[in-house]
Amino acid sequence: MISTEGNQRQCALELEALPSRIQQVRRIVAAQLRYWRLHPLIDPTLVGITELLANVHRHARPDKRCSVELSFASGWLTIAVSDNDPRLPRVRDFEPLATCGRGLAMVVSMSDSWGTESLPDGGKVVWFTLRAEATVPARQVAEPSSVTARKVSPRAETALPEPSERWTPEVEREAADAVPLLV
């Protein structure tokens, strides 16, 4: 399910937390975040979702059914994974050379906030949030042919193009000639 109301966007997926499904969910979530123009949040979101779904796969009982929900509003992306197991996860201490037990600690360290909630039907939700930088609405994104740029070189003695000038191959060559090479 995908919905948009005002400035709030939502996407929900239901699945069985099997390794092959986890890979599919990662691709779907990455595509959805690209569509919402939240490119900087793709990697941390995928790390968090992978860890939470892996926990469902390893620990959830009586089944591996779960749902993933993304919600973006007011500059915050909330990622929630719910399952039918009532046991709430906890961040564990681990040895420096331990090969498991770090997943939830990673989610905690890379997110802006996180938490768990018990559900009335006996399941639980584990969620985390990520703060998005200001995004550019689709209609304001410039086409590659109209991008303006300025090459900055603190060592250049010749003036480089001003931001108002269009960056073209000719401007590139002129700027390259103006920048002294360090040998």
PDB file of C-alpha atoms in Angstrom:
ATOM      1  CA  MET A   1       0.000   0.000   0.000  1.00  0.00           C
ATOM      2  CA  ILE A   2       1.302   3.448  -0.921  1.00  0.00           C
ATOM      3  CA  SER A   3      -0.515   6.621   0.048  1.00  0.00           C
ATOM      4  CA  THR A   4       0.071  10.344   0.089  1.00  0.00           C
ATOM      5  CA  GLU A   5      -1.991  12.799   2.118  1.00  0.00           C
ATOM      6  CA  GLY A   6      -0.821  16.387   2.174  1.00  0.00           C
ATOM      7  CA  ASN A   7       2.856  16.307   3.096  1.00  0.00           C
ATOM      8  CA  GLN A   8       2.707  12.816   4.611  1.00  0.00           C
ATOM      9  CA  ARG A   9       3.744   9.798   2.535  1.00  0.00           C
ATOM     10  CA  GLN A  10       3.338   6.153   3.508  1.00  0.00           C
ATOM     11  CA  CYS A  11       4.277   2.769   2.125  1.00  0.00           C
ATOM     12  CA  ALA A  12       3.471  -0.610   3.709  1.00  0.00           C
ATOM     13  CA  LEU A  13       4.523  -4.136   2.751  1.00  0.00           C
ATOM     14  CA  GLU A  14       3.516  -7.480   4.222  1.00  0.00           C
ATOM     15  CA  LEU A  15       5.827 -10.459   3.904  1.00  0.00           C
ATOM     16  CA  GLU A  16       7.283 -13.569   5.411  1.00  0.00           C
ATOM     17  CA  ALA A  17      10.784 -12.750   6.704  1.00  0.00           C
ATOM     18  CA  LEU A  18      12.755 -15.193   4.575  1.00  0.00           C
ATOM     19  CA  PRO A  19      16.189 -14.251   3.174  1.00  0.00           C
ATOM     20  CA  SER A  20      14.881 -14.061  -0.410  1.00  0.00           C
ATOM     21  CA  ARG A  21      11.997 -11.822   0.651  1.00  0.00           C
ATOM     22  CA  ILE A  22      14.312  -9.561   2.629  1.00  0.00           C
ATOM     23  CA  GLN A  23      16.288  -8.873  -0.559  1.00  0.00           C
ATOM     24  CA  GLN A  24      13.064  -8.056  -2.416  1.00  0.00           C
ATOM     25  CA  VAL A  25      11.938  -5.681   0.332  1.00  0.00           C
ATOM     26  CA  ARG A  26      15.300  -3.911   0.201  1.00  0.00           C
ATOM     27  CA  ARG A  27      14.850  -3.281  -3.544  1.00  0.00           C
ATOM     28  CA  ILE A  28      11.262  -2.076  -3.094  1.00  0.00           C
ATOM     29  CA  VAL A  29      12.205   0.261  -0.228  1.00  0.00           C
ATOM     30  CA  ALA A  30      15.173   1.686  -2.140  1.00  0.00           C
ATOM     31  CA  ALA A  31      12.939   2.379  -5.145  1.00  0.00           C
ATOM     32  CA  GLN A  32      10.306   4.027  -2.943  1.00  0.00           C
ATOM     33  CA  LEU A  33      12.878   6.280  -1.259  1.00  0.00           C
ATOM     34  CA  ARG A  34      14.261   7.279  -4.670  1.00  0.00           C
ATOM     35  CA  TYR A  35      10.709   8.108  -5.779  1.00  0.00           C
ATOM     36  CA  TRP A  36      10.269  10.257  -2.670  1.00  0.00           C
ATOM     37  CA  ARG A  37      13.669  11.884  -3.440  1.00  0.00           C
ATOM     38  CA  LEU A  38      15.182  10.716  -0.158  1.00  0.00           C
ATOM     39  CA  HIS A  39      18.400   9.412  -1.699  1.00  0.00           C
ATOM     40  CA  PRO A  40      20.638  10.149   1.345  1.00  0.00           C
ATOM     41  CA  LEU A  41      18.403   7.952   3.526  1.00  0.00           C
ATOM     42  CA  ILE A  42      18.527   4.853   1.326  1.00  0.00           C
ATOM     43  CA  ASP A  43      21.636   3.243   2.824  1.00  0.00           C
ATOM     44  CA  PRO A  44      20.810   3.721   6.519  1.00  0.00           C
ATOM     45  CA  THR A  45      17.201   2.680   5.897  1.00  0.00           C
ATOM     46  CA  LEU A  46      18.285  -0.510   4.144  1.00  0.00           C
ATOM     47  CA  VAL A  47      20.758  -1.359   6.908  1.00  0.00           C
ATOM     48  CA  GLY A  48      18.067  -0.870   9.556  1.00  0.00           C
ATOM     49  CA  ILE A  49      15.380  -2.803   7.685  1.00  0.00           C
ATOM     50  CA  THR A  50      17.774  -5.646   6.957  1.00  0.00           C
ATOM     51  CA  GLU A  51      18.686  -5.946  10.635  1.00  0.00           C
ATOM     52  CA  LEU A  52      15.085  -5.794  11.852  1.00  0.00           C
ATOM     53  CA  LEU A  53      13.885  -8.334   9.271  1.00  0.00           C
ATOM     54  CA  ALA A  54      16.820 -10.607  10.088  1.00  0.00           C
ATOM     55  CA  ASN A  55      15.714 -10.471  13.731  1.00  0.00           C
ATOM     56  CA  VAL A  56      12.196 -11.497  12.700  1.00  0.00           C
ATOM     57  CA  HIS A  57      13.667 -14.339  10.647  1.00  0.00           C
ATOM     58  CA  ARG A  58      15.858 -15.565  13.534  1.00  0.00           C
ATOM     59  CA  HIS A  59      13.690 -14.940  16.572  1.00  0.00           C
ATOM     60  CA  ALA A  60       9.979 -14.417  15.833  1.00  0.00           C
ATOM     61  CA  ARG A  61       7.492 -17.051  16.913  1.00  0.00           C
ATOM     62  CA  PRO A  62       4.976 -18.506  16.092  1.00  0.00           C
ATOM     63  CA  ASP A  63       5.591 -17.493  12.465  1.00  0.00           C
ATOM     64  CA  LYS A  64       7.749 -15.225  10.325  1.00  0.00           C
ATOM     65  CA  ARG A  65       4.893 -13.035   9.017  1.00  0.00           C
ATOM     66  CA  CYS A  66       5.648  -9.350   9.388  1.00  0.00           C
ATOM     67  CA  SER A  67       5.044  -5.952   7.860  1.00  0.00           C
ATOM     68  CA  VAL A  68       7.325  -3.058   6.987  1.00  0.00           C
ATOM     69  CA  GLU A  69       5.939   0.463   7.064  1.00  0.00           C
ATOM     70  CA  LEU A  70       7.635   3.631   5.858  1.00  0.00           C
ATOM     71  CA  SER A  71       6.207   6.996   6.778  1.00  0.00           C
ATOM     72  CA  PHE A  72       7.659  10.349   5.771  1.00  0.00           C
ATOM     73  CA  ALA A  73       6.322  13.572   7.272  1.00  0.00           C
ATOM     74  CA  SER A  74       7.792  16.891   8.399  1.00  0.00           C
ATOM     75  CA  GLY A  75      11.309  15.899   7.378  1.00  0.00           C
ATOM     76  CA  TRP A  76      11.325  12.627   9.331  1.00  0.00           C
ATOM     77  CA  LEU A  77      11.333   9.105   7.900  1.00  0.00           C
ATOM     78  CA  THR A  78       9.935   6.484  10.263  1.00  0.00           C
ATOM     79  CA  ILE A  79      10.587   2.832   9.522  1.00  0.00           C
ATOM     80  CA  ALA A  80       8.565   0.256  11.459  1.00  0.00           C
ATOM     81  CA  VAL A  81       8.690  -3.545  11.349  1.00  0.00           C
ATOM     82  CA  SER A  82       5.907  -5.435  13.116  1.00  0.00           C
ATOM     83  CA  ASP A  83       5.539  -9.169  13.744  1.00  0.00           C
ATOM     84  CA  ASN A  84       3.387 -11.587  15.745  1.00  0.00           C
ATOM     85  CA  ASP A  85       5.936 -12.341  18.482  1.00  0.00           C
ATOM     86  CA  PRO A  86       5.132 -10.506  21.752  1.00  0.00           C
ATOM     87  CA  ARG A  87       8.737 -10.606  23.018  1.00  0.00           C
ATOM     88  CA  LEU A  88      10.325  -7.161  22.827  1.00  0.00           C
ATOM     89  CA  PRO A  89      13.929  -7.013  21.609  1.00  0.00           C
ATOM     90  CA  ARG A  90      16.613  -5.400  23.691  1.00  0.00           C
ATOM     91  CA  VAL A  91      20.042  -4.074  22.902  1.00  0.00           C
ATOM     92  CA  ARG A  92      22.555  -6.587  24.214  1.00  0.00           C
ATOM     93  CA  ASP A  93      26.130  -6.206  25.314  1.00  0.00           C
ATOM     94  CA  PHE A  94      28.490  -8.077  23.038  1.00  0.00           C
ATOM     95  CA  GLU A  95      32.132  -8.993  22.983  1.00  0.00           C
ATOM     96  CA  PRO A  96      34.334  -7.084  20.521  1.00  0.00           C
ATOM     97  CA  LEU A  97      34.931 -10.236  18.464  1.00  0.00           C
ATOM     98  CA  ALA A  98      31.342 -11.510  18.617  1.00  0.00           C
ATOM     99  CA  THR A  99      29.887 -12.535  15.259  1.00  0.00           C
ATOM    100  CA  CYS A 100      26.240 -11.920  16.176  1.00  0.00           C
ATOM    101  CA  GLY A 101      24.140  -9.813  18.511  1.00  0.00           C
ATOM    102  CA  ARG A 102      25.038  -6.417  17.039  1.00  0.00           C
ATOM    103  CA  GLY A 103      22.011  -5.825  14.775  1.00  0.00           C
ATOM    104  CA  LEU A 104      19.798  -3.815  17.094  1.00  0.00           C
ATOM    105  CA  ALA A 105      22.832  -1.924  18.438  1.00  0.00           C
ATOM    106  CA  MET A 106      23.625  -0.892  14.858  1.00  0.00           C
ATOM    107  CA  VAL A 107      20.049   0.309  14.324  1.00  0.00           C
ATOM    108  CA  VAL A 108      20.220   2.303  17.558  1.00  0.00           C
ATOM    109  CA  SER A 109      23.558   3.902  16.689  1.00  0.00           C
ATOM    110  CA  MET A 110      22.685   4.927  13.120  1.00  0.00           C
ATOM    111  CA  SER A 111      19.153   6.220  13.758  1.00  0.00           C
ATOM    112  CA  ASP A 112      17.971   9.463  15.305  1.00  0.00           C
ATOM    113  CA  SER A 113      15.537   7.607  17.579  1.00  0.00           C
ATOM    114  CA  TRP A 114      14.147   4.116  17.964  1.00  0.00           C
ATOM    115  CA  GLY A 115      11.736   2.149  20.082  1.00  0.00           C
ATOM    116  CA  THR A 116       9.473  -0.837  20.527  1.00  0.00           C
ATOM    117  CA  GLU A 117       5.752  -1.118  21.194  1.00  0.00           C
ATOM    118  CA  SER A 118       3.599  -4.061  22.177  1.00  0.00           C
ATOM    119  CA  LEU A 119       0.539  -4.570  19.986  1.00  0.00           C
ATOM    120  CA  PRO A 120      -2.908  -5.388  21.417  1.00  0.00           C
ATOM    121  CA  ASP A 121      -3.045  -8.642  19.399  1.00  0.00           C
ATOM    122  CA  GLY A 122       0.124  -9.939  21.055  1.00  0.00           C
ATOM    123  CA  GLY A 123       2.703  -8.842  18.501  1.00  0.00           C
ATOM    124  CA  LYS A 124       5.149  -5.967  18.542  1.00  0.00           C
ATOM    125  CA  VAL A 125       6.511  -3.099  16.469  1.00  0.00           C
ATOM    126  CA  VAL A 126      10.166  -2.107  16.342  1.00  0.00           C
ATOM    127  CA  TRP A 127      10.743   1.291  14.751  1.00  0.00           C
ATOM    128  CA  PHE A 128      13.471   3.822  14.065  1.00  0.00           C
ATOM    129  CA  THR A 129      13.577   7.324  12.609  1.00  0.00           C
ATOM    130  CA  LEU A 130      15.945   9.169  10.316  1.00  0.00           C
ATOM    131  CA  ARG A 131      16.029  12.919   9.768  1.00  0.00           C
ATOM    132  CA  ALA A 132      15.951  13.951   6.121  1.00  0.00           C
ATOM    133  CA  GLU A 133      17.811  16.948   4.815  1.00  0.00           C
ATOM    134  CA  ALA A 134      15.732  19.473   2.921  1.00  0.00           C
ATOM    135  CA  THR A 135      14.461  17.829  -0.241  1.00  0.00           C
ATOM    136  CA  VAL A 136      13.917  19.535  -3.571  1.00  0.00           C
ATOM    137  CA  PRO A 137      10.406  19.206  -5.020  1.00  0.00           C
ATOM    138  CA  ALA A 138      10.366  17.381  -8.358  1.00  0.00           C
ATOM    139  CA  ARG A 139       9.386  20.429 -10.378  1.00  0.00           C
ATOM    140  CA  GLN A 140      12.407  22.357  -9.061  1.00  0.00           C
ATOM    141  CA  VAL A 141      15.026  19.749  -9.985  1.00  0.00           C
ATOM    142  CA  ALA A 142      17.140  21.072 -12.840  1.00  0.00           C
ATOM    143  CA  GLU A 143      17.709  19.104 -16.007  1.00  0.00           C
ATOM    144  CA  PRO A 144      21.377  18.168 -16.560  1.00  0.00           C
ATOM    145  CA  SER A 145      21.616  20.504 -19.573  1.00  0.00           C
ATOM    146  CA  SER A 146      20.651  23.536 -17.484  1.00  0.00           C
ATOM    147  CA  VAL A 147      22.806  22.927 -14.422  1.00  0.00           C
ATOM    148  CA  THR A 148      24.959  25.858 -13.381  1.00  0.00           C
ATOM    149  CA  ALA A 149      28.139  25.282 -11.465  1.00  0.00           C
ATOM    150  CA  ARG A 150      31.228  27.029 -10.267  1.00  0.00           C
ATOM    151  CA  LYS A 151      34.621  25.480  -9.986  1.00  0.00           C
ATOM    152  CA  VAL A 152      36.396  26.732  -6.890  1.00  0.00           C
ATOM    153  CA  SER A 153      40.134  26.838  -6.560  1.00  0.00           C
ATOM    154  CA  PRO A 154      41.704  28.852  -3.756  1.00  0.00           C
ATOM    155  CA  ARG A 155      45.053  28.840  -5.609  1.00  0.00           C
ATOM    156  CA  ALA A 156      43.724  30.181  -8.910  1.00  0.00           C
ATOM    157  CA  GLU A 157      44.778  33.682  -9.769  1.00  0.00           C
ATOM    158  CA  THR A 158      42.437  33.941 -12.745  1.00  0.00           C
ATOM    159  CA  ALA A 159      38.760  34.435 -12.009  1.00  0.00           C
ATOM    160  CA  LEU A 160      36.687  31.309 -12.402  1.00  0.00           C
ATOM    161  CA  PRO A 161      33.141  31.358 -13.819  1.00  0.00           C
ATOM    162  CA  GLU A 162      30.510  32.984 -11.681  1.00  0.00           C
ATOM    163  CA  PRO A 163      27.569  30.859 -10.510  1.00  0.00           C
ATOM    164  CA  SER A 164      25.293  32.604 -12.979  1.00  0.00           C
ATOM    165  CA  GLU A 165      27.326  31.333 -15.945  1.00  0.00           C
ATOM    166  CA  ARG A 166      26.277  28.062 -17.541  1.00  0.00           C
ATOM    167  CA  TRP A 167      28.894  25.327 -17.149  1.00  0.00           C
ATOM    168  CA  THR A 168      29.906  24.170 -20.619  1.00  0.00           C
ATOM    169  CA  PRO A 169      32.911  22.252 -21.982  1.00  0.00           C
ATOM    170  CA  GLU A 170      34.428  25.584 -23.058  1.00  0.00           C
ATOM    171  CA  VAL A 171      34.062  27.014 -19.556  1.00  0.00           C
ATOM    172  CA  GLU A 172      35.559  23.764 -18.217  1.00  0.00           C
ATOM    173  CA  ARG A 173      38.643  24.153 -20.432  1.00  0.00           C
ATOM    174  CA  GLU A 174      39.028  27.842 -19.496  1.00  0.00           C
ATOM    175  CA  ALA A 175      38.740  27.004 -15.805  1.00  0.00           C
ATOM    176  CA  ALA A 176      41.231  24.144 -16.134  1.00  0.00           C
ATOM    177  CA  ASP A 177      43.707  26.505 -17.790  1.00  0.00           C
ATOM    178  CA  ALA A 178      43.228  29.005 -14.942  1.00  0.00           C
ATOM    179  CA  VAL A 179      43.941  26.473 -12.161  1.00  0.00           C
ATOM    180  CA  PRO A 180      47.662  25.992 -11.476  1.00  0.00           C
ATOM    181  CA  LEU A 181      48.777  22.371 -11.380  1.00  0.00           C
ATOM    182  CA  LEU A 182      50.580  21.133  -8.299  1.00  0.00           C
ATOM    183  CA  VAL A 183      53.589  18.998  -9.216  1.00  0.00           C
TER     184      VAL A 183
END
